[in-house]
Amino acid sequence: MKRVLIKLIRLVIYGILVPVTSFLATQLRLFSQSQQPKFTGAYWQKKWQAFRHYNWKQPKLADLKILFNIALKSTLFFLLAFAFFYLAVYTGLLGDIPSRGELKAMQNNTASEVYSSDNVLLGRYYIQDRTNIRYDEIAPAAIDALIATEDARFYEHSGVDARSVLRVFIKTLLLQQESSGGGSTLSQQLAKNLYPRKNKGLLAMPVNKLREIIIARKLESIYSKQELLELYLNTVPMGGNLYGIERASRRFFNTTADSLRTEEAAVLIGMLKATTTYNPRLNPERSEQRRNVVLGQMAKYQYISQQQADSLKQRPLKLRYRYITHNDGIAPYFREQLRLELVTWAARQRKKNGAPYNLYTDGLKIYTTIDSRMQSHAERAVNRRMALLQKQFDAHWKGRSPWGGDATVLQEAMLRSDRYKKLKAAGVSDAEAVAAFREAVPMNVFNWSGNTTRTMTPMDSLAYYQRFLNTGLLAIEPATGFVRAWVGGINHHVFKYDHVRSRRQVGSTFKPIVYAAALEQGIAPCSYFANERMTYPQYEDWSPRNANEQYGGEYSMRGALANSVNTISAQLILQAGVDQTIALAKRVGIQHDLPRVPSLALGTADLSLYEMVSAYATFANGGYKAEPVYVTRILDRNNTVLRQHHAGSASRRVLSRENAAIMLHLMQGVVEEGSAAKLRSEYGLKIDIAGKTGTSQEHADGWFIGITPDLVTGVWVGAESPKVRFRTLTEGQGSRTALPVWGEFMRRVTQDKTYADLRNSRFQPLPPRLLERLNCESFREEPPQPDNFFDRLFHNVTKTYDDWKNQSKSGRTKKERELDKKLEKRERKRQEKIREREKRNRWE
C-alpha cells in the first residue's frame, strides 16, 4: 500500500504539479516584465468600470480568450489545491486515517459482562454502555427504519452518495451552514462513529468530511452491506454513554433488539437525529412526532404500507424505561468486589498484540459461582429482616442518640466521608470543611419505607445514617468452595462498605475453632469441665466470666458449646495451647493475624465474615479446606478462555475426618439445645443444621454461622460504628440480630422447588465408634463420686495420669504445667469440701 501511495504522489508531483508550477512561474515572470500597472485600488476600479460597461451581446474574440485563460488557470489552481488537500488528508497529515488492516481488525469499546452460575446477567463494567450483537439479532423493522430515514440509496452506492456530496459542497463548504450537512451516507456516519471528528480550525468541516469519505470507501471495500449495518447499529450513540441498538432497546423498552416492534424501532431510529431532543423519556412529544416522521419515511420507501404507517402513528408512545446503574441490580456488593480484583488481573494479561486487557472496553465475559436465585433469596431475606430489626432499634433508642454524648462517632464519620475528602483535596481548611458540613442542602434520603427528599445539613445526614444497622451475608458450598450468595450491606446506593470483607469482633463464633484445636490435641469430647469462674495470674489476672453470670455444674464439649460457656472455652484453649489454636485457625481459613492471648477463645479477634464462613466450611467438608471460589472462567470477546477454575485443585486436608465429624455433632447441639433452637420452632426448618451464634463485647456485633449438608452461610449484623448498639445483651445478641436473617434466608431457599436436594439432604451418620465417644450428657450437676477409699484413690491416680498425658501432648510450658497443678490442687480441696458437706447432710 505504501509503495502504491508513493507512486501516486510521484505521479501527481511530476505529472501535474511540476508542469503547472512551471506554467504559473512563466506567467508571473512575463507579467512582472510587462508595462501593465500594478494591482492598485485605481487599477481594480478601472477594471470594474470596464466590466460594467462592457457590451456582453457582442464580445470581442480577444476578451473571450482572456476569460477562457482565466477560467483555465482557475480550474488548474483549484485542481492543484484539491490534490494537495486530498493527499494531506489521505496520508494522515490532517488527522489519522486507519489502514485497511486496522479496519479489518476493528473492535468497538465493549462492556465486560458478569454472569451467574445459572447464566443470568448480573451486571456490566463499561465506559461506554454497549453490547455488540449480530445482524440477525436486530429486528428487521429497525433495519428498514434506519435505511428509509438515514440513507435511502444505501444498497446502491459504494460509500459515497453523489447527490449528498453536492449538497454538502454547496451548503456546508460554500455557504458554511454546518447544521445543514446531513448528506452523509450510513457508511460515512459509521466512519464518524468509529473515528470521531476533530477540530481543525477553519478547515474542520472539509477535513472531517473528506476523511469520512475516505474511511467510508475503505469500509465498503472490506465489509458487506449487512456487516456495515451491524457495525453501525452497534456503534451509534444513543445519548450519554449509551451506545448501540441493543442497549437502547433494553433501556427504553426493556426488551432485546430482535424483539423491537415497528413503532419502537421508529422511536430509537428517530433519536439518531438528536439524541437529547428526541429522547422519549425527556421529550416524549417531540419523540412521538419524530417517530411518526420515521414511519412516514418507511411508508414512502415501501417498507410498510401507508395504512400500517397511519395505524402506528395513532398509537401512544409507551416506554418501559429501565436504567440500571452499578448500584442497582442483583449482587452489587459482589460485583464491586469483583471489579476491584478484575481491574488488576486484566492489566496483567496480554493480548496477541502485547497490549494489556481493559475490563471496561474489551468485552470480557466473566462467569461466576453466584446462584442468581439464591442471591435473590438472600437479598430479600436481608431486606425483610433488617427492616424489622431497624424498627426495633429505633424504638429502643427513641428520643436518644445511640452513641450518647460521644461526639467522636460523628467526627470519625465526617473524616471518612467522601464529601470531606473532596473538600480537603481542594485545599479547604478544617474549619471551612466543618462549616460546609453545617450548610443545609436538599438530599435524597434512604429509609426502609422508601426514599424521600429532605433539606438537611451533611452533619445531620451523617447522624441520620449512623443510626442504621447493617449486615453482611455469605453462603459457600463447602465441597467446592463456590460462593453462592454475597450480600455486603443493606443498600449499595448509600452504604458502600462491604461487610463480607470488613473486619469486626467475632465473639463466640470463634469457639468452634478452639474446640477443634482441643480435639486435635487429644482432649476427649466427653471430658467434663467445671463451670467455674477462675482467675489466671500468669495472664494478668485474667478472669473470664459467662455472659449470663451463671456458674456451677459440669459440661461436656457439646453442652459447653451449645450454651457458649466462656469459662470452659478458656480452659480448653489453655489445655490445647494458644499457639496450636492459632495454627489451626490459619489452616482452616483465617487470614489475618490473631492475638496470642487466651482471651482469643472468647472471640476478641477482629475477623471478616469471609474468613469465618471459609473456616466453618472446613468442618462441613470432612476436614478438607476448599478455598472460596467465585470466578469459574473468563472469556474474551472471541470466546477464547483466558482463565479457568479447575474444581478441587485447591482442596487440602487441614483437620482429621473424625474431628470434623465431631465438630458438626457439637455444633448441632447449638441448634438442638442451645442459642439457635428457634430455627426449628420459629422458622420451621427441618433440615440438618449445625452452627454457632456469636456476640461481641458490649453486643456491638451479632453473628450466626450455620452449616447445612450442602451450604455454609454466615451472617453479621451491626452498625457502622461499634459504639452504636443495643443497650442490653437480650436485644443485641447474635441470636436476636443475625440469626433471624439466616433463618429467613434458609426458609426461602428450602421452600424453593429448585433446591429440593438441599431441603432433603442430611449429614452423614456417625460411625458406631464415634457415637460411643460422644455418648455422654451435655451437663451434670456434680461429678459422680467413687464408693470407697480405694476406688477414689484409683480414680485420682488415673485422672492425674490422663491430665499429665494431655499436657505432654499439647506441648505445654513448665509455667503452664505448674499453674495446672495449682488448679488441680484447688479443685481437689473444693471436692473434699463438697464431700464433707454431703457427709454432714447425711448425718443430719
GROMACS .gro file of N, CA and C in nm, residues 663-712:
model
  150
  663MET      N    1  -1.702  -3.213   6.541
  663MET     CA    2  -1.737  -3.071   6.548
  663MET      C    3  -1.877  -3.047   6.494
  664LEU      N    4  -1.915  -3.114   6.386
  664LEU     CA    5  -2.052  -3.100   6.335
  664LEU      C    6  -2.152  -3.145   6.442
  665HIS      N    7  -2.119  -3.256   6.508
  665HIS     CA    8  -2.208  -3.305   6.615
  665HIS      C    9  -2.219  -3.204   6.728
  666LEU      N   10  -2.106  -3.146   6.767
  666LEU     CA   11  -2.109  -3.048   6.876
  666LEU      C   12  -2.190  -2.926   6.838
  667MET      N   13  -2.173  -2.878   6.713
  667MET     CA   14  -2.244  -2.757   6.671
  667MET      C   15  -2.391  -2.783   6.642
  668GLN      N   16  -2.427  -2.908   6.619
  668GLN     CA   17  -2.569  -2.940   6.609
  668GLN      C   18  -2.638  -2.916   6.743
  669GLY      N   19  -2.560  -2.932   6.850
  669GLY     CA   20  -2.615  -2.906   6.983
  669GLY      C   21  -2.658  -2.762   7.001
  670VAL      N   22  -2.594  -2.668   6.929
  670VAL     CA   23  -2.633  -2.526   6.937
  670VAL      C   24  -2.775  -2.508   6.886
  671VAL      N   25  -2.812  -2.586   6.785
  671VAL     CA   26  -2.946  -2.576   6.725
  671VAL      C   27  -3.047  -2.659   6.805
  672GLU      N   28  -3.004  -2.776   6.853
  672GLU     CA   29  -3.098  -2.865   6.921
  672GLU      C   30  -3.125  -2.822   7.065
  673GLU      N   31  -3.026  -2.767   7.133
  673GLU     CA   32  -3.045  -2.737   7.275
  673GLU      C   33  -2.983  -2.604   7.318
  674GLY      N   34  -2.939  -2.524   7.223
  674GLY     CA   35  -2.871  -2.401   7.259
  674GLY      C   36  -2.935  -2.275   7.205
  675SER      N   37  -2.853  -2.176   7.172
  675SER     CA   38  -2.900  -2.041   7.139
  675SER      C   39  -2.967  -2.031   7.003
  676ALA      N   40  -2.955  -2.136   6.919
  676ALA     CA   41  -3.016  -2.131   6.786
  676ALA      C   42  -3.139  -2.221   6.775
  677ALA      N   43  -3.198  -2.256   6.889
  677ALA     CA   44  -3.309  -2.351   6.888
  677ALA      C   45  -3.430  -2.299   6.813
  678LYS      N   46  -3.449  -2.168   6.806
  678LYS     CA   47  -3.569  -2.117   6.740
  678LYS      C   48  -3.567  -2.133   6.589
  679LEU      N   49  -3.456  -2.179   6.533
  679LEU     CA   50  -3.456  -2.211   6.391
  679LEU      C   51  -3.558  -2.322   6.361
  680ARG      N   52  -3.581  -2.408   6.456
  680ARG     CA   53  -3.680  -2.514   6.440
  680ARG      C   54  -3.821  -2.460   6.465
  681SER      N   55  -3.838  -2.392   6.577
  681SER     CA   56  -3.972  -2.352   6.618
  681SER      C   57  -4.026  -2.234   6.539
  682GLU      N   58  -3.944  -2.133   6.517
  682GLU     CA   59  -3.993  -2.011   6.454
  682GLU      C   60  -3.987  -2.014   6.302
  683TYR      N   61  -3.884  -2.080   6.247
  683TYR     CA   62  -3.865  -2.078   6.102
  683TYR      C   63  -3.903  -2.210   6.037
  684GLY      N   64  -3.936  -2.309   6.120
  684GLY     CA   65  -3.985  -2.436   6.067
  684GLY      C   66  -3.884  -2.512   5.983
  685LEU      N   67  -3.756  -2.498   6.011
  685LEU     CA   68  -3.652  -2.565   5.933
  685LEU      C   69  -3.633  -2.708   5.982
  686LYS      N   70  -3.655  -2.803   5.895
  686LYS     CA   71  -3.645  -2.945   5.930
  686LYS      C   72  -3.512  -3.007   5.887
  687ILE      N   73  -3.434  -2.932   5.813
  687ILE     CA   74  -3.307  -2.986   5.762
  687ILE      C   75  -3.207  -2.999   5.875
  688ASP      N   76  -3.102  -3.077   5.852
  688ASP     CA   77  -2.992  -3.087   5.948
  688ASP      C   78  -2.917  -2.955   5.951
  689ILE      N   79  -2.897  -2.902   6.071
  689ILE     CA   80  -2.829  -2.774   6.087
  689ILE      C   81  -2.728  -2.784   6.201
  690ALA      N   82  -2.610  -2.734   6.177
  690ALA     CA   83  -2.511  -2.713   6.282
  690ALA      C   84  -2.468  -2.567   6.272
  691GLY      N   85  -2.422  -2.511   6.381
  691GLY     CA   86  -2.382  -2.370   6.371
  691GLY      C   87  -2.342  -2.312   6.504
  692LYS      N   88  -2.319  -2.183   6.504
  692LYS     CA   89  -2.280  -2.113   6.627
  692LYS      C   90  -2.319  -1.967   6.617
  693THR      N   91  -2.383  -1.920   6.724
  693THR     CA   92  -2.410  -1.776   6.737
  693THR      C   93  -2.288  -1.708   6.797
  694GLY      N   94  -2.285  -1.578   6.785
  694GLY     CA   95  -2.176  -1.502   6.842
  694GLY      C   96  -2.217  -1.360   6.872
  695THR      N   97  -2.165  -1.308   6.983
  695THR     CA   98  -2.193  -1.169   7.022
  695THR      C   99  -2.065  -1.109   7.075
  696SER      N  100  -2.027  -0.993   7.024
  696SER     CA  101  -1.903  -0.931   7.066
  696SER      C  102  -1.921  -0.855   7.197
  697GLN      N  103  -1.812  -0.801   7.246
  697GLN     CA  104  -1.817  -0.722   7.369
  697GLN      C  105  -1.911  -0.603   7.352
  698GLU      N  106  -1.987  -0.577   7.457
  698GLU     CA  107  -2.086  -0.469   7.455
  698GLU      C  108  -2.190  -0.490   7.346
  699HIS      N  109  -2.204  -0.618   7.300
  699HIS     CA  110  -2.304  -0.658   7.199
  699HIS      C  111  -2.313  -0.561   7.080
  700ALA      N  112  -2.197  -0.519   7.032
  700ALA     CA  113  -2.194  -0.432   6.913
  700ALA      C  114  -2.205  -0.513   6.784
  701ASP      N  115  -2.169  -0.642   6.790
  701ASP     CA  116  -2.171  -0.727   6.671
  701ASP      C  117  -2.249  -0.854   6.701
  702GLY      N  118  -2.341  -0.886   6.612
  702GLY     CA  119  -2.415  -1.011   6.624
  702GLY      C  120  -2.380  -1.102   6.508
  703TRP      N  121  -2.359  -1.231   6.537
  703TRP     CA  122  -2.317  -1.328   6.435
  703TRP      C  123  -2.403  -1.454   6.443
  704PHE      N  124  -2.420  -1.517   6.330
  704PHE     CA  125  -2.461  -1.657   6.326
  704PHE      C  126  -2.405  -1.719   6.199
  705ILE      N  127  -2.334  -1.830   6.217
  705ILE     CA  128  -2.282  -1.906   6.104
  705ILE      C  129  -2.343  -2.044   6.113
  706GLY      N  130  -2.421  -2.079   6.012
  706GLY     CA  131  -2.491  -2.207   6.011
  706GLY      C  132  -2.441  -2.298   5.901
  707ILE      N  133  -2.438  -2.428   5.933
  707ILE     CA  134  -2.392  -2.529   5.839
  707ILE      C  135  -2.507  -2.623   5.808
  708THR      N  136  -2.535  -2.644   5.681
  708THR     CA  137  -2.623  -2.749   5.634
  708THR      C  138  -2.538  -2.842   5.547
  709PRO      N  139  -2.586  -2.960   5.514
  709PRO     CA  140  -2.501  -3.054   5.439
  709PRO      C  141  -2.443  -2.997   5.309
  710ASP      N  142  -2.512  -2.903   5.246
  710ASP     CA  143  -2.466  -2.854   5.116
  710ASP      C  144  -2.434  -2.704   5.114
  711LEU      N  145  -2.446  -2.637   5.227
  711LEU     CA  146  -2.429  -2.492   5.226
  711LEU      C  147  -2.383  -2.444   5.364
  712VAL      N  148  -2.287  -2.355   5.363
  712VAL     CA  149  -2.243  -2.288   5.486
  712VAL      C  150  -2.271  -2.140   5.468
   0.00000   0.00000   0.00000
